[in-house]
């Protein structure tokens, strides 16, 4: 594989999943970690991604204050957000996860809707603060510098003391057989606590994440009540999910 092809593969992976590990990319490309590290360093210098310890994160994942051209698959995420707003009821108590798709959901919430919204995400909390009729409650804990969300025991404890009508969550990887998975153990623990604190859980995911998996499991797919992608619910790509006990929007 040529260097250009290798680097394009790295960019594709980091854009779809927001974050990648050097070890995973080296294994999938069958090259040394040093080779991948050099590629990531070059891509960082070209301002195409951000290099972090042991891996890389997408530029859209690091800059959430404004909608910008670095957000991968923005139109698809806006379509997902629009579908998700149809589930919101006046007076509901909800949870919104971190990530670029959840930020698009926040931006799509009508200003006249009255909600109480919990979140672990600093960017989501800031965006929600501009909504005149939403009460924003930030779940505190250790803040992940990469994803800008609360993690750790304190955040998990705080989540154990609430029950929301709906939680809207993202995931790094989703598969009809293996369920929701991540490569970050701390993120998995937080998402488990969110699902436990929710009457109903809604997964927001671009279709490019379908049929992918990683090492740490968040939950079985049936722990999700509703899955929203940018696709039409009858799209063939959703075939493996249609026989499961989940609603597809």
PDB file of C-alpha atoms in Angstrom:
ATOM      1  CA  UNK A   1       0.000   0.000   0.000  1.00  0.00           C
ATOM      2  CA  UNK A   2       1.320   3.427  -0.968  1.00  0.00           C
ATOM      3  CA  UNK A   3       1.816   6.047   1.723  1.00  0.00           C
ATOM      4  CA  UNK A   4      -0.995   8.171   0.255  1.00  0.00           C
ATOM      5  CA  UNK A   5      -3.397   5.225   0.387  1.00  0.00           C
ATOM      6  CA  UNK A   6      -2.303   4.381   3.921  1.00  0.00           C
ATOM      7  CA  UNK A   7      -2.817   7.926   5.118  1.00  0.00           C
ATOM      8  CA  UNK A   8      -6.229   8.127   3.453  1.00  0.00           C
ATOM      9  CA  UNK A   9      -7.247   4.952   5.288  1.00  0.00           C
ATOM     10  CA  UNK A  10      -6.130   6.530   8.559  1.00  0.00           C
ATOM     11  CA  UNK A  11      -8.148   9.671   7.813  1.00  0.00           C
ATOM     12  CA  UNK A  12     -11.240   7.648   6.924  1.00  0.00           C
ATOM     13  CA  UNK A  13     -11.061   5.686  10.168  1.00  0.00           C
ATOM     14  CA  UNK A  14     -10.534   8.713  12.375  1.00  0.00           C
ATOM     15  CA  UNK A  15     -13.387  10.602  10.704  1.00  0.00           C
ATOM     16  CA  UNK A  16     -15.878   7.747  11.022  1.00  0.00           C
ATOM     17  CA  UNK A  17     -15.022   6.738  14.590  1.00  0.00           C
ATOM     18  CA  UNK A  18     -13.753  10.132  15.889  1.00  0.00           C
ATOM     19  CA  UNK A  19     -10.748   8.496  17.575  1.00  0.00           C
ATOM     20  CA  UNK A  20      -8.309   5.740  16.626  1.00  0.00           C
ATOM     21  CA  UNK A  21      -5.453   3.849  18.241  1.00  0.00           C
ATOM     22  CA  UNK A  22      -2.098   3.496  16.514  1.00  0.00           C
ATOM     23  CA  UNK A  23      -1.975  -0.200  17.428  1.00  0.00           C
ATOM     24  CA  UNK A  24      -5.319  -0.892  15.736  1.00  0.00           C
ATOM     25  CA  UNK A  25      -4.378   0.886  12.528  1.00  0.00           C
ATOM     26  CA  UNK A  26      -0.969  -0.789  12.413  1.00  0.00           C
ATOM     27  CA  UNK A  27      -2.629  -4.197  12.759  1.00  0.00           C
ATOM     28  CA  UNK A  28      -5.306  -3.549  10.150  1.00  0.00           C
ATOM     29  CA  UNK A  29      -2.774  -2.166   7.646  1.00  0.00           C
ATOM     30  CA  UNK A  30      -0.161  -4.796   8.530  1.00  0.00           C
ATOM     31  CA  UNK A  31       2.558  -2.198   9.076  1.00  0.00           C
ATOM     32  CA  UNK A  32       4.667  -1.195  12.068  1.00  0.00           C
ATOM     33  CA  UNK A  33       3.415   1.170  14.742  1.00  0.00           C
ATOM     34  CA  UNK A  34       6.338   3.458  13.902  1.00  0.00           C
ATOM     35  CA  UNK A  35       5.078   3.724  10.315  1.00  0.00           C
ATOM     36  CA  UNK A  36       1.593   4.658  11.480  1.00  0.00           C
ATOM     37  CA  UNK A  37       3.021   7.089  14.021  1.00  0.00           C
ATOM     38  CA  UNK A  38       4.945   8.879  11.243  1.00  0.00           C
ATOM     39  CA  UNK A  39       1.803   8.997   9.098  1.00  0.00           C
ATOM     40  CA  UNK A  40      -0.237  10.469  11.938  1.00  0.00           C
ATOM     41  CA  UNK A  41       2.494  13.014  12.658  1.00  0.00           C
ATOM     42  CA  UNK A  42       2.457  14.134   9.007  1.00  0.00           C
ATOM     43  CA  UNK A  43      -1.349  14.331   8.931  1.00  0.00           C
ATOM     44  CA  UNK A  44      -1.296  16.369  12.130  1.00  0.00           C
ATOM     45  CA  UNK A  45       1.252  18.774  10.602  1.00  0.00           C
ATOM     46  CA  UNK A  46      -1.058  19.138   7.591  1.00  0.00           C
ATOM     47  CA  UNK A  47      -3.940  19.954   9.977  1.00  0.00           C
ATOM     48  CA  UNK A  48      -5.996  16.953   8.852  1.00  0.00           C
ATOM     49  CA  UNK A  49      -6.328  15.370  12.310  1.00  0.00           C
ATOM     50  CA  UNK A  50      -5.003  15.879  15.830  1.00  0.00           C
ATOM     51  CA  UNK A  51      -2.308  13.591  17.175  1.00  0.00           C
ATOM     52  CA  UNK A  52      -2.827  12.441  20.779  1.00  0.00           C
ATOM     53  CA  UNK A  53      -1.003   9.966  22.993  1.00  0.00           C
ATOM     54  CA  UNK A  54      -1.316   6.516  21.425  1.00  0.00           C
ATOM     55  CA  UNK A  55      -3.567   7.593  18.588  1.00  0.00           C
ATOM     56  CA  UNK A  56      -5.402  10.433  16.855  1.00  0.00           C
ATOM     57  CA  UNK A  57      -8.728  12.253  16.985  1.00  0.00           C
ATOM     58  CA  UNK A  58     -10.658  14.068  14.276  1.00  0.00           C
ATOM     59  CA  UNK A  59     -10.563  17.855  14.096  1.00  0.00           C
ATOM     60  CA  UNK A  60     -14.355  18.000  14.256  1.00  0.00           C
ATOM     61  CA  UNK A  61     -14.240  16.053  17.509  1.00  0.00           C
ATOM     62  CA  UNK A  62     -11.881  18.597  19.071  1.00  0.00           C
ATOM     63  CA  UNK A  63     -13.588  21.794  17.942  1.00  0.00           C
ATOM     64  CA  UNK A  64     -17.241  21.830  18.936  1.00  0.00           C
ATOM     65  CA  UNK A  65     -17.902  25.472  19.695  1.00  0.00           C
ATOM     66  CA  UNK A  66     -19.225  26.293  16.239  1.00  0.00           C
ATOM     67  CA  UNK A  67     -20.489  24.337  13.283  1.00  0.00           C
ATOM     68  CA  UNK A  68     -17.535  24.062  10.929  1.00  0.00           C
ATOM     69  CA  UNK A  69     -16.318  22.338   7.807  1.00  0.00           C
ATOM     70  CA  UNK A  70     -14.228  19.909   9.851  1.00  0.00           C
ATOM     71  CA  UNK A  71     -17.358  18.034  10.986  1.00  0.00           C
ATOM     72  CA  UNK A  72     -17.377  14.753   9.108  1.00  0.00           C
ATOM     73  CA  UNK A  73     -20.663  13.741   7.404  1.00  0.00           C
ATOM     74  CA  UNK A  74     -22.363  16.910   8.668  1.00  0.00           C
ATOM     75  CA  UNK A  75     -25.423  16.619   6.410  1.00  0.00           C
ATOM     76  CA  UNK A  76     -25.999  13.027   7.542  1.00  0.00           C
ATOM     77  CA  UNK A  77     -25.675  14.037  11.197  1.00  0.00           C
ATOM     78  CA  UNK A  78     -28.119  16.908  10.706  1.00  0.00           C
ATOM     79  CA  UNK A  79     -30.594  14.437   9.174  1.00  0.00           C
ATOM     80  CA  UNK A  80     -30.205  12.154  12.196  1.00  0.00           C
ATOM     81  CA  UNK A  81     -30.714  15.111  14.547  1.00  0.00           C
ATOM     82  CA  UNK A  82     -33.911  16.151  12.787  1.00  0.00           C
ATOM     83  CA  UNK A  83     -35.329  12.633  13.203  1.00  0.00           C
ATOM     84  CA  UNK A  84     -34.334  12.584  16.877  1.00  0.00           C
ATOM     85  CA  UNK A  85     -36.207  15.802  17.649  1.00  0.00           C
ATOM     86  CA  UNK A  86     -39.478  14.061  16.736  1.00  0.00           C
ATOM     87  CA  UNK A  87     -39.102  12.006  19.932  1.00  0.00           C
ATOM     88  CA  UNK A  88     -38.934  15.067  22.181  1.00  0.00           C
ATOM     89  CA  UNK A  89     -42.016  15.961  24.213  1.00  0.00           C
ATOM     90  CA  UNK A  90     -42.630  19.214  26.063  1.00  0.00           C
ATOM     91  CA  UNK A  91     -41.667  18.832  29.719  1.00  0.00           C
ATOM     92  CA  UNK A  92     -39.539  15.718  29.199  1.00  0.00           C
ATOM     93  CA  UNK A  93     -36.391  14.940  31.166  1.00  0.00           C
ATOM     94  CA  UNK A  94     -33.638  13.743  28.835  1.00  0.00           C
ATOM     95  CA  UNK A  95     -29.921  13.012  28.617  1.00  0.00           C
ATOM     96  CA  UNK A  96     -27.729  14.016  25.690  1.00  0.00           C
ATOM     97  CA  UNK A  97     -24.320  12.415  25.164  1.00  0.00           C
ATOM     98  CA  UNK A  98     -21.192  14.078  23.788  1.00  0.00           C
ATOM     99  CA  UNK A  99     -19.981  14.016  20.196  1.00  0.00           C
ATOM    100  CA  UNK A 100     -20.722  15.819  16.971  1.00  0.00           C
ATOM    101  CA  UNK A 101     -24.039  14.102  16.190  1.00  0.00           C
ATOM    102  CA  UNK A 102     -25.402  14.902  19.655  1.00  0.00           C
ATOM    103  CA  UNK A 103     -24.337  18.522  19.169  1.00  0.00           C
ATOM    104  CA  UNK A 104     -26.400  18.640  15.988  1.00  0.00           C
ATOM    105  CA  UNK A 105     -29.346  17.297  17.986  1.00  0.00           C
ATOM    106  CA  UNK A 106     -28.979  20.146  20.480  1.00  0.00           C
ATOM    107  CA  UNK A 107     -28.889  22.698  17.668  1.00  0.00           C
ATOM    108  CA  UNK A 108     -32.064  21.177  16.197  1.00  0.00           C
ATOM    109  CA  UNK A 109     -34.159  21.437  19.373  1.00  0.00           C
ATOM    110  CA  UNK A 110     -36.923  24.031  18.862  1.00  0.00           C
ATOM    111  CA  UNK A 111     -36.529  27.108  21.064  1.00  0.00           C
ATOM    112  CA  UNK A 112     -40.120  26.846  22.322  1.00  0.00           C
ATOM    113  CA  UNK A 113     -39.661  23.319  23.711  1.00  0.00           C
ATOM    114  CA  UNK A 114     -39.447  23.025  27.508  1.00  0.00           C
ATOM    115  CA  UNK A 115     -37.006  20.326  28.622  1.00  0.00           C
ATOM    116  CA  UNK A 116     -34.754  19.342  31.479  1.00  0.00           C
ATOM    117  CA  UNK A 117     -31.535  18.056  30.007  1.00  0.00           C
ATOM    118  CA  UNK A 118     -28.677  16.226  31.717  1.00  0.00           C
ATOM    119  CA  UNK A 119     -25.336  15.883  29.960  1.00  0.00           C
ATOM    120  CA  UNK A 120     -21.760  14.796  30.622  1.00  0.00           C
ATOM    121  CA  UNK A 121     -20.469  16.894  27.719  1.00  0.00           C
ATOM    122  CA  UNK A 122     -19.082  20.398  28.239  1.00  0.00           C
ATOM    123  CA  UNK A 123     -19.721  21.468  24.593  1.00  0.00           C
ATOM    124  CA  UNK A 124     -23.279  20.092  24.735  1.00  0.00           C
ATOM    125  CA  UNK A 125     -23.949  21.922  28.020  1.00  0.00           C
ATOM    126  CA  UNK A 126     -22.675  25.188  26.526  1.00  0.00           C
ATOM    127  CA  UNK A 127     -24.798  24.754  23.402  1.00  0.00           C
ATOM    128  CA  UNK A 128     -27.877  23.927  25.497  1.00  0.00           C
ATOM    129  CA  UNK A 129     -27.349  27.067  27.553  1.00  0.00           C
ATOM    130  CA  UNK A 130     -28.416  29.111  24.514  1.00  0.00           C
ATOM    131  CA  UNK A 131     -31.844  27.441  24.487  1.00  0.00           C
ATOM    132  CA  UNK A 132     -34.246  29.688  26.449  1.00  0.00           C
ATOM    133  CA  UNK A 133     -36.598  26.964  27.713  1.00  0.00           C
ATOM    134  CA  UNK A 134     -34.161  24.211  28.614  1.00  0.00           C
ATOM    135  CA  UNK A 135     -32.920  23.573  32.135  1.00  0.00           C
ATOM    136  CA  UNK A 136     -29.352  22.285  31.784  1.00  0.00           C
ATOM    137  CA  UNK A 137     -27.796  20.002  34.411  1.00  0.00           C
ATOM    138  CA  UNK A 138     -24.159  19.059  33.917  1.00  0.00           C
ATOM    139  CA  UNK A 139     -23.048  15.707  35.322  1.00  0.00           C
ATOM    140  CA  UNK A 140     -19.722  16.366  37.004  1.00  0.00           C
ATOM    141  CA  UNK A 141     -16.639  14.199  37.185  1.00  0.00           C
ATOM    142  CA  UNK A 142     -13.131  13.930  35.815  1.00  0.00           C
ATOM    143  CA  UNK A 143     -13.085  15.669  32.433  1.00  0.00           C
ATOM    144  CA  UNK A 144     -11.587  13.815  29.488  1.00  0.00           C
ATOM    145  CA  UNK A 145      -9.391  16.344  27.691  1.00  0.00           C
ATOM    146  CA  UNK A 146      -9.867  14.616  24.341  1.00  0.00           C
ATOM    147  CA  UNK A 147     -13.654  14.234  24.281  1.00  0.00           C
ATOM    148  CA  UNK A 148     -14.528  16.966  26.826  1.00  0.00           C
ATOM    149  CA  UNK A 149     -16.931  14.718  28.722  1.00  0.00           C
ATOM    150  CA  UNK A 150     -17.130  13.729  32.379  1.00  0.00           C
ATOM    151  CA  UNK A 151     -15.802  10.262  33.171  1.00  0.00           C
ATOM    152  CA  UNK A 152     -14.877   8.299  36.267  1.00  0.00           C
ATOM    153  CA  UNK A 153     -16.505   7.181  39.506  1.00  0.00           C
ATOM    154  CA  UNK A 154     -18.095  10.511  40.416  1.00  0.00           C
ATOM    155  CA  UNK A 155     -19.875  10.843  37.083  1.00  0.00           C
ATOM    156  CA  UNK A 156     -21.078   7.240  37.276  1.00  0.00           C
ATOM    157  CA  UNK A 157     -22.377   7.806  40.822  1.00  0.00           C
ATOM    158  CA  UNK A 158     -24.242  10.959  39.769  1.00  0.00           C
ATOM    159  CA  UNK A 159     -25.865   9.092  36.878  1.00  0.00           C
ATOM    160  CA  UNK A 160     -26.998   6.341  39.264  1.00  0.00           C
ATOM    161  CA  UNK A 161     -29.196   8.865  41.083  1.00  0.00           C
ATOM    162  CA  UNK A 162     -31.300   9.988  38.121  1.00  0.00           C
ATOM    163  CA  UNK A 163     -33.835   8.466  35.733  1.00  0.00           C
ATOM    164  CA  UNK A 164     -34.467  10.196  32.412  1.00  0.00           C
ATOM    165  CA  UNK A 165     -37.262   9.634  29.896  1.00  0.00           C
ATOM    166  CA  UNK A 166     -34.875   9.362  26.959  1.00  0.00           C
ATOM    167  CA  UNK A 167     -31.120   9.259  26.592  1.00  0.00           C
ATOM    168  CA  UNK A 168     -29.602  10.123  23.248  1.00  0.00           C
ATOM    169  CA  UNK A 169     -26.190   8.500  22.897  1.00  0.00           C
ATOM    170  CA  UNK A 170     -23.512   7.976  20.292  1.00  0.00           C
ATOM    171  CA  UNK A 171     -21.126   5.076  19.862  1.00  0.00           C
ATOM    172  CA  UNK A 172     -17.806   4.378  18.213  1.00  0.00           C
ATOM    173  CA  UNK A 173     -18.930   1.041  16.790  1.00  0.00           C
ATOM    174  CA  UNK A 174     -22.262  -0.768  16.371  1.00  0.00           C
ATOM    175  CA  UNK A 175     -23.075  -4.256  15.121  1.00  0.00           C
ATOM    176  CA  UNK A 176     -26.295  -6.278  15.077  1.00  0.00           C
ATOM    177  CA  UNK A 177     -24.533  -9.260  16.694  1.00  0.00           C
ATOM    178  CA  UNK A 178     -21.900  -7.661  18.928  1.00  0.00           C
ATOM    179  CA  UNK A 179     -23.907  -4.627  19.970  1.00  0.00           C
ATOM    180  CA  UNK A 180     -22.309  -1.313  20.903  1.00  0.00           C
ATOM    181  CA  UNK A 181     -18.555  -1.299  21.483  1.00  0.00           C
ATOM    182  CA  UNK A 182     -15.724   1.177  22.097  1.00  0.00           C
ATOM    183  CA  UNK A 183     -11.947   1.066  22.451  1.00  0.00           C
ATOM    184  CA  UNK A 184     -12.013   3.289  25.567  1.00  0.00           C
ATOM    185  CA  UNK A 185     -12.837   1.435  28.816  1.00  0.00           C
ATOM    186  CA  UNK A 186     -13.748   4.639  30.701  1.00  0.00           C
ATOM    187  CA  UNK A 187     -16.226   5.666  27.994  1.00  0.00           C
ATOM    188  CA  UNK A 188     -17.854   2.228  28.139  1.00  0.00           C
ATOM    189  CA  UNK A 189     -18.422   2.534  31.888  1.00  0.00           C
ATOM    190  CA  UNK A 190     -20.064   5.940  31.474  1.00  0.00           C
ATOM    191  CA  UNK A 191     -22.327   4.726  28.670  1.00  0.00           C
ATOM    192  CA  UNK A 192     -23.380   1.707  30.743  1.00  0.00           C
ATOM    193  CA  UNK A 193     -24.389   4.088  33.544  1.00  0.00           C
ATOM    194  CA  UNK A 194     -26.306   6.303  31.094  1.00  0.00           C
ATOM    195  CA  UNK A 195     -28.285   3.336  29.725  1.00  0.00           C
ATOM    196  CA  UNK A 196     -29.101   2.202  33.266  1.00  0.00           C
ATOM    197  CA  UNK A 197     -30.341   5.716  34.095  1.00  0.00           C
ATOM    198  CA  UNK A 198     -32.682   5.815  31.083  1.00  0.00           C
ATOM    199  CA  UNK A 199     -36.238   4.631  30.605  1.00  0.00           C
ATOM    200  CA  UNK A 200     -35.493   4.487  26.885  1.00  0.00           C
ATOM    201  CA  UNK A 201     -32.161   4.758  25.070  1.00  0.00           C
ATOM    202  CA  UNK A 202     -31.827   6.197  21.572  1.00  0.00           C
ATOM    203  CA  UNK A 203     -28.693   5.508  19.527  1.00  0.00           C
ATOM    204  CA  UNK A 204     -27.621   8.166  17.026  1.00  0.00           C
ATOM    205  CA  UNK A 205     -25.209   6.743  14.453  1.00  0.00           C
ATOM    206  CA  UNK A 206     -24.133   7.465  10.911  1.00  0.00           C
ATOM    207  CA  UNK A 207     -24.474   4.391   8.712  1.00  0.00           C
ATOM    208  CA  UNK A 208     -20.718   4.096   8.165  1.00  0.00           C
ATOM    209  CA  UNK A 209     -20.416   2.835  11.750  1.00  0.00           C
ATOM    210  CA  UNK A 210     -22.817  -0.056  11.137  1.00  0.00           C
ATOM    211  CA  UNK A 211     -21.346  -3.573  11.199  1.00  0.00           C
ATOM    212  CA  UNK A 212     -18.205  -2.490  13.049  1.00  0.00           C
ATOM    213  CA  UNK A 213     -16.886  -3.552  16.434  1.00  0.00           C
ATOM    214  CA  UNK A 214     -14.080  -2.993  18.916  1.00  0.00           C
ATOM    215  CA  UNK A 215     -12.726  -4.630  22.070  1.00  0.00           C
ATOM    216  CA  UNK A 216     -14.899  -3.242  24.927  1.00  0.00           C
ATOM    217  CA  UNK A 217     -18.627  -3.875  24.943  1.00  0.00           C
ATOM    218  CA  UNK A 218     -21.088  -1.208  26.057  1.00  0.00           C
ATOM    219  CA  UNK A 219     -24.265  -3.259  25.662  1.00  0.00           C
ATOM    220  CA  UNK A 220     -26.193  -5.700  23.509  1.00  0.00           C
ATOM    221  CA  UNK A 221     -28.059  -4.085  20.648  1.00  0.00           C
ATOM    222  CA  UNK A 222     -31.386  -4.918  22.315  1.00  0.00           C
ATOM    223  CA  UNK A 223     -30.490  -2.617  25.215  1.00  0.00           C
ATOM    224  CA  UNK A 224     -31.206   0.176  22.736  1.00  0.00           C
ATOM    225  CA  UNK A 225     -34.862   1.045  22.214  1.00  0.00           C
ATOM    226  CA  UNK A 226     -34.426   3.138  19.066  1.00  0.00           C
ATOM    227  CA  UNK A 227     -31.642   3.453  16.503  1.00  0.00           C
ATOM    228  CA  UNK A 228     -31.530   6.508  14.257  1.00  0.00           C
ATOM    229  CA  UNK A 229     -29.346   6.736  11.154  1.00  0.00           C
ATOM    230  CA  UNK A 230     -29.463   9.060   8.164  1.00  0.00           C
ATOM    231  CA  UNK A 231     -30.858   6.188   6.053  1.00  0.00           C
ATOM    232  CA  UNK A 232     -34.441   5.368   5.224  1.00  0.00           C
ATOM    233  CA  UNK A 233     -35.588   2.693   7.721  1.00  0.00           C
ATOM    234  CA  UNK A 234     -36.175   0.290   4.824  1.00  0.00           C
ATOM    235  CA  UNK A 235     -32.645   0.633   3.474  1.00  0.00           C
ATOM    236  CA  UNK A 236     -30.945  -2.719   2.845  1.00  0.00           C
ATOM    237  CA  UNK A 237     -27.960  -1.693   4.986  1.00  0.00           C
ATOM    238  CA  UNK A 238     -30.264  -1.917   8.002  1.00  0.00           C
ATOM    239  CA  UNK A 239     -31.391  -5.446   7.151  1.00  0.00           C
ATOM    240  CA  UNK A 240     -29.469  -7.129   9.994  1.00  0.00           C
ATOM    241  CA  UNK A 241     -31.121  -4.831  12.534  1.00  0.00           C
ATOM    242  CA  UNK A 242     -34.713  -5.189  11.332  1.00  0.00           C
ATOM    243  CA  UNK A 243     -35.309  -8.568  12.970  1.00  0.00           C
ATOM    244  CA  UNK A 244     -34.188  -7.241  16.354  1.00  0.00           C
ATOM    245  CA  UNK A 245     -36.402  -5.821  19.069  1.00  0.00           C
ATOM    246  CA  UNK A 246     -35.492  -2.187  18.361  1.00  0.00           C
ATOM    247  CA  UNK A 247     -37.217   0.674  16.576  1.00  0.00           C
ATOM    248  CA  UNK A 248     -35.404   2.024  13.532  1.00  0.00           C
ATOM    249  CA  UNK A 249     -35.890   5.631  12.389  1.00  0.00           C
TER     250      UNK A 249
END
